[in-house]
Amino acid sequence: MRLVLPNPGLDLRIPNYEDLNRMDKEEANDRPKWDNKAQYILTCVGFCIGLGNVWRFPYLCQSHGGGAFLIPYLILLVLEGMPLLLLEFAIGQRLRKGSVGVWRAISPYLTGIGIASMLVSFLVGLYYNTLIAWIMWYLFNSFQSPLPWSQCPLNDNGTEFVPECQQSSTIDYYFYRVTLNSSASIADSGGIHWPIVVCLLAAWTVVAICCIRGISTSGKAVYVTAILPYIVLGIFLIRGLTLKGALSGIKFLFTPDVDELVKPTTWLDAGAQVFYAFSIAWGGLISFSSYNPVHNNCMQDAVILTAITGFTSVYAATVTYSIIGFRATEKYDGCISENIMTLLNAFGLPEDNITASNYETELNHLNSSYPDTVLGLDIKTCDMHKLLSEGVEGTGLAFIVFTEAITKMPGSPAWSVLFFIMLLCLGISTLFGNIEGVVVPLKDLNMFPKKWPQEALTGTTCVVAFIISILFAQQSGLYWVTLFDNFAGSVPLLTIGLFELIAVVHIYGIDRFNEDLEFMIGHKPSIFWQISWRFISPLIILVILVFYLVTQAQEELTYLVWDPNSVEFPTLASVPYPSWINAVIFFLAGVPSLAVPVYALYRLIFSCCRKKKCIQKKNEPNL
Amino acid sequence: MFEKIFFLLCLSTALAEQLCRPEASDGYRVRLSIKTALGDEAYVWNDNEMFLFRATLAFAMRNQISGQEFEVSNIIVCDETPRVSFWFVVTSPQNTSQLVDKESVEEAVRKSRNRINSAFLLTDKTLEFIGIPPTLAAPVNPDTPPWLIVFGLVMGAVGAGIIVLLASSVVQKKRKNDEKPDDEEIDEETRVKTVENSAASEGIYNRSFSDDERFTHM
């Protein structure tokens, strides 16, 4: 499709090839630069590899057919993720501006894409840093033995544990009550929980100091934050494989169920995961690429980054499921021992009669001989499969499943510290890209006075973001974080990605883009890239977007709450959202998505009015 | 005479059996899980161990009710199972047909629980008195929460870093200000030259390049 919309004045807005070569040689301008290529690659890797790789991908992999899920994931990684990645890299490197600057240079009507990217980066950054704050809280509390989440507090009498803790578990109680002090609904704000405010302050100051001078400081920090997670994952892999039951977890993860490949939801989830995994449409990648030298081989970078992302996802999934397998085996063994004890106590048999190996046969024997007694004992069925699949997504994985597994390992405080430092590094390196995607557009939109140095810009952004994120320090903060996660980081990104593809292919012109790539890296992109930019990637994104909107519109919106008074306690209760939440959802998802057409419309009206005034002024002297 | 002794013995055992029944109102069930606690080093439960138990319990009762001298014979045991669980009742030393009430027995066991446990190398979990819940160990609560210490360290390091960075940027600016008067003269000359050159070549003046300078100037 060679449909290119008319775009007058494009050559006036962008530097031509001679200017680019001159800029490259002179290095005279004040635009920041990478110290070396490794810094750039590590920053991009850190940005792309985030918390989602550890706690979203393994869950998707296991719930959509295990090893079979890798097939749609890797296919869509190459067909959907890699072309968009190269697109953002190349356009940033060519036009040498941040996200707002790039889209404004292509066409002033498209500035909305940059504004949408900035809004999405800001909203996602708010709740992402709250997750970092929770991770910091757990990290700070890991420097003690025994770990605080392995014990229940006593009630006032000192005779029993607190009932909420007794009914659920020490880990659940610590997360929902001690850390978050969760209320029972999103409408019930309950007041500010000050430990979280303190941790939010720590999180925002750490991010501020790392990003304070843009990439000259964050580029140094990224050597630690991008490499440390891999080392820690390696340590956990070795530790995990030596634990009992690890292999059952890995087997559970990778057992392929080929029937899942036929279901469309599998492909949709794989597509969505690829999209979010690459942090596309946040604007940070465009900014980072614009600091590269002009003739940097961005095609090679895109392929390398894709390979690293795919490898890391599988690597993290293996480690995660080895630990999950260990925890499930421990719980299963505990369940069996408890049942054995109950049977021994009820029938007065000596301790050696029933062991784990003959448990099944003995149970059947007793059930057939004394069915009433056995029924009265209320023996729980120990289901390994259920234990392997519970609580393995999102915050539940990190703060409940993993923390429980760590309490069962010898030397728990050390493992806990390592684990939370790894999560901290994963999260902070993503936030570097986030802050870049917010500060640079604000600068380009002239929202700040020109005299302000870079430090002041980053500092102001972080202070404002900290004040707004106190919303998440309320007692209902957990539900707000989930809301933001579901709506701010889903539909807007898909729409922005789609607009980006359309803008570059049809408004900037795919031919011009190919020539630019030839100028920058020495050869035109092959037929694979042409087809994917023009047909495959936009089609995939459109399909995912449509399906997502259709399914969301049909479902009633519900969320999970921690309610000690509910019937299903300690399982989280599913409760419908209050009606005013629709306004919030519109703000989170609708405003960034609509920023593109709304801004284009505003610009159109504005320029029409200006033309009319110009014509009026031209006519006036004649009168 | 032998008949009398025989008769008395039978009577006392019969009485004892009547006093000690499972689910008697003033008794408790005890359950030991020796193999669970000690594994390979588990000892075999026999009459000698039972004697030790009765002696330990008599010791606990003596500690609880001062003045009364409980003997091993005051602790009556029945309903033994291979599980190693049995029922016991405590008779008063002054009147062997009267049982000591439940509350006193509970108090006594609670007080001396540690001693009873260690006599058998067991713990609260493996030597259970059904109906007497063990006093729970209070969770460890240090005086200064350790997380505040770590938090203080982190914030201190970050604060020091921010001050150092700001100070270095201020120093850098001062140096730039000193060098600026020299640079500005050189800039003026080059600008004049470039304007002359561009006027000669009549190329298109690329506005976006100069705009670029304004935006990204730090």
PDB file of N, CA and C in Angstrom, chain A residues 478-527:
ATOM      1  N   LEU A 478      -4.498  -0.598  47.086  1.00  0.00           N
ATOM      2  CA  LEU A 478      -4.303  -1.797  46.274  1.00  0.00           C
ATOM      3  C   LEU A 478      -5.298  -1.840  45.122  1.00  0.00           C
ATOM      4  N   TYR A 479      -6.542  -1.461  45.389  1.00  0.00           N
ATOM      5  CA  TYR A 479      -7.571  -1.550  44.346  1.00  0.00           C
ATOM      6  C   TYR A 479      -7.355  -0.485  43.294  1.00  0.00           C
ATOM      7  N   TRP A 480      -6.809   0.691  43.703  1.00  0.00           N
ATOM      8  CA  TRP A 480      -6.502   1.732  42.719  1.00  0.00           C
ATOM      9  C   TRP A 480      -5.365   1.281  41.812  1.00  0.00           C
ATOM     10  N   VAL A 481      -4.358   0.632  42.400  1.00  0.00           N
ATOM     11  CA  VAL A 481      -3.236   0.149  41.592  1.00  0.00           C
ATOM     12  C   VAL A 481      -3.728  -0.849  40.554  1.00  0.00           C
ATOM     13  N   THR A 482      -4.591  -1.782  40.981  1.00  0.00           N
ATOM     14  CA  THR A 482      -5.126  -2.767  40.040  1.00  0.00           C
ATOM     15  C   THR A 482      -5.927  -2.075  38.945  1.00  0.00           C
ATOM     16  N   LEU A 483      -6.706  -1.051  39.330  1.00  0.00           N
ATOM     17  CA  LEU A 483      -7.500  -0.316  38.340  1.00  0.00           C
ATOM     18  C   LEU A 483      -6.596   0.327  37.295  1.00  0.00           C
ATOM     19  N   PHE A 484      -5.559   1.025  37.774  1.00  0.00           N
ATOM     20  CA  PHE A 484      -4.628   1.668  36.852  1.00  0.00           C
ATOM     21  C   PHE A 484      -3.961   0.621  35.957  1.00  0.00           C
ATOM     22  N   ASP A 485      -3.572  -0.499  36.570  1.00  0.00           N
ATOM     23  CA  ASP A 485      -2.878  -1.530  35.814  1.00  0.00           C
ATOM     24  C   ASP A 485      -3.750  -2.044  34.682  1.00  0.00           C
ATOM     25  N   ASN A 486      -5.051  -2.230  34.971  1.00  0.00           N
ATOM     26  CA  ASN A 486      -5.935  -2.806  33.969  1.00  0.00           C
ATOM     27  C   ASN A 486      -6.296  -1.816  32.874  1.00  0.00           C
ATOM     28  N   PHE A 487      -6.407  -0.538  33.204  1.00  0.00           N
ATOM     29  CA  PHE A 487      -6.958   0.379  32.213  1.00  0.00           C
ATOM     30  C   PHE A 487      -5.982   1.406  31.673  1.00  0.00           C
ATOM     31  N   ALA A 488      -5.029   1.871  32.501  1.00  0.00           N
ATOM     32  CA  ALA A 488      -4.127   2.897  31.972  1.00  0.00           C
ATOM     33  C   ALA A 488      -3.071   2.284  31.084  1.00  0.00           C
ATOM     34  N   GLY A 489      -2.760   1.039  31.328  1.00  0.00           N
ATOM     35  CA  GLY A 489      -1.658   0.440  30.593  1.00  0.00           C
ATOM     36  C   GLY A 489      -2.114  -0.579  29.575  1.00  0.00           C
ATOM     37  N   SER A 490      -3.327  -0.445  29.045  1.00  0.00           N
ATOM     38  CA  SER A 490      -3.791  -1.452  28.098  1.00  0.00           C
ATOM     39  C   SER A 490      -4.286  -0.804  26.813  1.00  0.00           C
ATOM     40  N   VAL A 491      -5.520  -0.295  26.814  1.00  0.00           N
ATOM     41  CA  VAL A 491      -6.094   0.243  25.569  1.00  0.00           C
ATOM     42  C   VAL A 491      -5.281   1.425  25.001  1.00  0.00           C
ATOM     43  N   PRO A 492      -4.873   2.410  25.845  1.00  0.00           N
ATOM     44  CA  PRO A 492      -4.154   3.550  25.256  1.00  0.00           C
ATOM     45  C   PRO A 492      -2.905   3.131  24.500  1.00  0.00           C
ATOM     46  N   LEU A 493      -2.165   2.145  25.049  1.00  0.00           N
ATOM     47  CA  LEU A 493      -0.930   1.750  24.379  1.00  0.00           C
ATOM     48  C   LEU A 493      -1.219   1.151  23.005  1.00  0.00           C
ATOM     49  N   LEU A 494      -2.271   0.347  22.930  1.00  0.00           N
ATOM     50  CA  LEU A 494      -2.604  -0.261  21.646  1.00  0.00           C
ATOM     51  C   LEU A 494      -2.986   0.811  20.630  1.00  0.00           C
ATOM     52  N   THR A 495      -3.807   1.787  21.059  1.00  0.00           N
ATOM     53  CA  THR A 495      -4.213   2.824  20.099  1.00  0.00           C
ATOM     54  C   THR A 495      -3.018   3.661  19.670  1.00  0.00           C
ATOM     55  N   ILE A 496      -2.146   4.010  20.624  1.00  0.00           N
ATOM     56  CA  ILE A 496      -0.979   4.819  20.248  1.00  0.00           C
ATOM     57  C   ILE A 496      -0.100   4.050  19.279  1.00  0.00           C
ATOM     58  N   GLY A 497       0.107   2.746  19.536  1.00  0.00           N
ATOM     59  CA  GLY A 497       0.934   1.939  18.632  1.00  0.00           C
ATOM     60  C   GLY A 497       0.361   1.930  17.233  1.00  0.00           C
ATOM     61  N   LEU A 498      -0.969   1.792  17.161  1.00  0.00           N
ATOM     62  CA  LEU A 498      -1.619   1.787  15.847  1.00  0.00           C
ATOM     63  C   LEU A 498      -1.416   3.122  15.138  1.00  0.00           C
ATOM     64  N   PHE A 499      -1.632   4.222  15.860  1.00  0.00           N
ATOM     65  CA  PHE A 499      -1.458   5.551  15.264  1.00  0.00           C
ATOM     66  C   PHE A 499      -0.021   5.766  14.807  1.00  0.00           C
ATOM     67  N   GLU A 500       0.931   5.251  15.603  1.00  0.00           N
ATOM     68  CA  GLU A 500       2.336   5.411  15.221  1.00  0.00           C
ATOM     69  C   GLU A 500       2.607   4.745  13.891  1.00  0.00           C
ATOM     70  N   LEU A 501       2.114   3.500  13.741  1.00  0.00           N
ATOM     71  CA  LEU A 501       2.331   2.788  12.490  1.00  0.00           C
ATOM     72  C   LEU A 501       1.717   3.551  11.319  1.00  0.00           C
ATOM     73  N   ILE A 502       0.474   3.987  11.501  1.00  0.00           N
ATOM     74  CA  ILE A 502      -0.205   4.713  10.417  1.00  0.00           C
ATOM     75  C   ILE A 502       0.557   5.991  10.098  1.00  0.00           C
ATOM     76  N   ALA A 503       1.022   6.687  11.144  1.00  0.00           N
ATOM     77  CA  ALA A 503       1.701   7.964  10.924  1.00  0.00           C
ATOM     78  C   ALA A 503       2.973   7.778  10.116  1.00  0.00           C
ATOM     79  N   VAL A 504       3.774   6.779  10.494  1.00  0.00           N
ATOM     80  CA  VAL A 504       5.047   6.628   9.799  1.00  0.00           C
ATOM     81  C   VAL A 504       4.838   6.098   8.389  1.00  0.00           C
ATOM     82  N   VAL A 505       3.923   5.111   8.236  1.00  0.00           N
ATOM     83  CA  VAL A 505       3.767   4.485   6.920  1.00  0.00           C
ATOM     84  C   VAL A 505       3.045   5.413   5.954  1.00  0.00           C
ATOM     85  N   HIS A 506       2.008   6.095   6.429  1.00  0.00           N
ATOM     86  CA  HIS A 506       1.159   6.836   5.489  1.00  0.00           C
ATOM     87  C   HIS A 506       1.330   8.339   5.524  1.00  0.00           C
ATOM     88  N   ILE A 507       1.799   8.907   6.623  1.00  0.00           N
ATOM     89  CA  ILE A 507       1.918  10.363   6.669  1.00  0.00           C
ATOM     90  C   ILE A 507       3.368  10.777   6.463  1.00  0.00           C
ATOM     91  N   TYR A 508       4.290  10.054   7.100  1.00  0.00           N
ATOM     92  CA  TYR A 508       5.693  10.340   6.831  1.00  0.00           C
ATOM     93  C   TYR A 508       6.087   9.744   5.478  1.00  0.00           C
ATOM     94  N   GLY A 509       5.513   8.604   5.176  1.00  0.00           N
ATOM     95  CA  GLY A 509       5.799   7.963   3.888  1.00  0.00           C
ATOM     96  C   GLY A 509       6.771   6.826   4.044  1.00  0.00           C
ATOM     97  N   ILE A 510       6.330   5.611   3.664  1.00  0.00           N
ATOM     98  CA  ILE A 510       7.184   4.447   3.875  1.00  0.00           C
ATOM     99  C   ILE A 510       8.416   4.513   2.958  1.00  0.00           C
ATOM    100  N   ASP A 511       8.266   5.135   1.785  1.00  0.00           N
ATOM    101  CA  ASP A 511       9.420   5.244   0.891  1.00  0.00           C
ATOM    102  C   ASP A 511      10.493   6.116   1.509  1.00  0.00           C
ATOM    103  N   ARG A 512      10.066   7.276   2.063  1.00  0.00           N
ATOM    104  CA  ARG A 512      11.006   8.179   2.707  1.00  0.00           C
ATOM    105  C   ARG A 512      11.672   7.476   3.885  1.00  0.00           C
ATOM    106  N   PHE A 513      10.863   6.697   4.610  1.00  0.00           N
ATOM    107  CA  PHE A 513      11.389   5.985   5.771  1.00  0.00           C
ATOM    108  C   PHE A 513      12.442   4.970   5.347  1.00  0.00           C
ATOM    109  N   ASN A 514      12.159   4.264   4.225  1.00  0.00           N
ATOM    110  CA  ASN A 514      13.149   3.302   3.731  1.00  0.00           C
ATOM    111  C   ASN A 514      14.444   3.997   3.337  1.00  0.00           C
ATOM    112  N   GLU A 515      14.325   5.156   2.696  1.00  0.00           N
ATOM    113  CA  GLU A 515      15.528   5.893   2.313  1.00  0.00           C
ATOM    114  C   GLU A 515      16.311   6.337   3.533  1.00  0.00           C
ATOM    115  N   ASP A 516      15.564   6.775   4.563  1.00  0.00           N
ATOM    116  CA  ASP A 516      16.248   7.173   5.794  1.00  0.00           C
ATOM    117  C   ASP A 516      17.052   6.018   6.364  1.00  0.00           C
ATOM    118  N   LEU A 517      16.424   4.832   6.372  1.00  0.00           N
ATOM    119  CA  LEU A 517      17.134   3.688   6.934  1.00  0.00           C
ATOM    120  C   LEU A 517      18.363   3.363   6.093  1.00  0.00           C
ATOM    121  N   GLU A 518      18.216   3.522   4.760  1.00  0.00           N
ATOM    122  CA  GLU A 518      19.372   3.267   3.902  1.00  0.00           C
ATOM    123  C   GLU A 518      20.488   4.251   4.215  1.00  0.00           C
ATOM    124  N   PHE A 519      20.110   5.516   4.472  1.00  0.00           N
ATOM    125  CA  PHE A 519      21.104   6.530   4.814  1.00  0.00           C
ATOM    126  C   PHE A 519      21.780   6.216   6.139  1.00  0.00           C
ATOM    127  N   MET A 520      20.981   5.734   7.085  1.00  0.00           N
ATOM    128  CA  MET A 520      21.528   5.549   8.432  1.00  0.00           C
ATOM    129  C   MET A 520      22.355   4.279   8.555  1.00  0.00           C
ATOM    130  N   ILE A 521      21.831   3.154   7.999  1.00  0.00           N
ATOM    131  CA  ILE A 521      22.561   1.906   8.247  1.00  0.00           C
ATOM    132  C   ILE A 521      23.177   1.318   6.988  1.00  0.00           C
ATOM    133  N   GLY A 522      22.926   1.917   5.834  1.00  0.00           N
ATOM    134  CA  GLY A 522      23.630   1.491   4.637  1.00  0.00           C
ATOM    135  C   GLY A 522      22.854   0.584   3.706  1.00  0.00           C
ATOM    136  N   HIS A 523      21.706   0.042   4.154  1.00  0.00           N
ATOM    137  CA  HIS A 523      20.925  -0.778   3.224  1.00  0.00           C
ATOM    138  C   HIS A 523      19.455  -0.636   3.556  1.00  0.00           C
ATOM    139  N   LYS A 524      18.622  -0.859   2.548  1.00  0.00           N
ATOM    140  CA  LYS A 524      17.177  -0.718   2.768  1.00  0.00           C
ATOM    141  C   LYS A 524      16.668  -1.915   3.565  1.00  0.00           C
ATOM    142  N   PRO A 525      15.611  -1.695   4.358  1.00  0.00           N
ATOM    143  CA  PRO A 525      15.063  -2.846   5.099  1.00  0.00           C
ATOM    144  C   PRO A 525      14.459  -3.872   4.143  1.00  0.00           C
ATOM    145  N   SER A 526      14.584  -5.134   4.509  1.00  0.00           N
ATOM    146  CA  SER A 526      14.203  -6.218   3.599  1.00  0.00           C
ATOM    147  C   SER A 526      12.687  -6.312   3.489  1.00  0.00           C
ATOM    148  N   ILE A 527      12.226  -7.269   2.663  1.00  0.00           N
ATOM    149  CA  ILE A 527      10.794  -7.419   2.374  1.00  0.00           C
ATOM    150  C   ILE A 527      10.010  -7.771   3.645  1.00  0.00           C
TER     151      ILE A 527
END
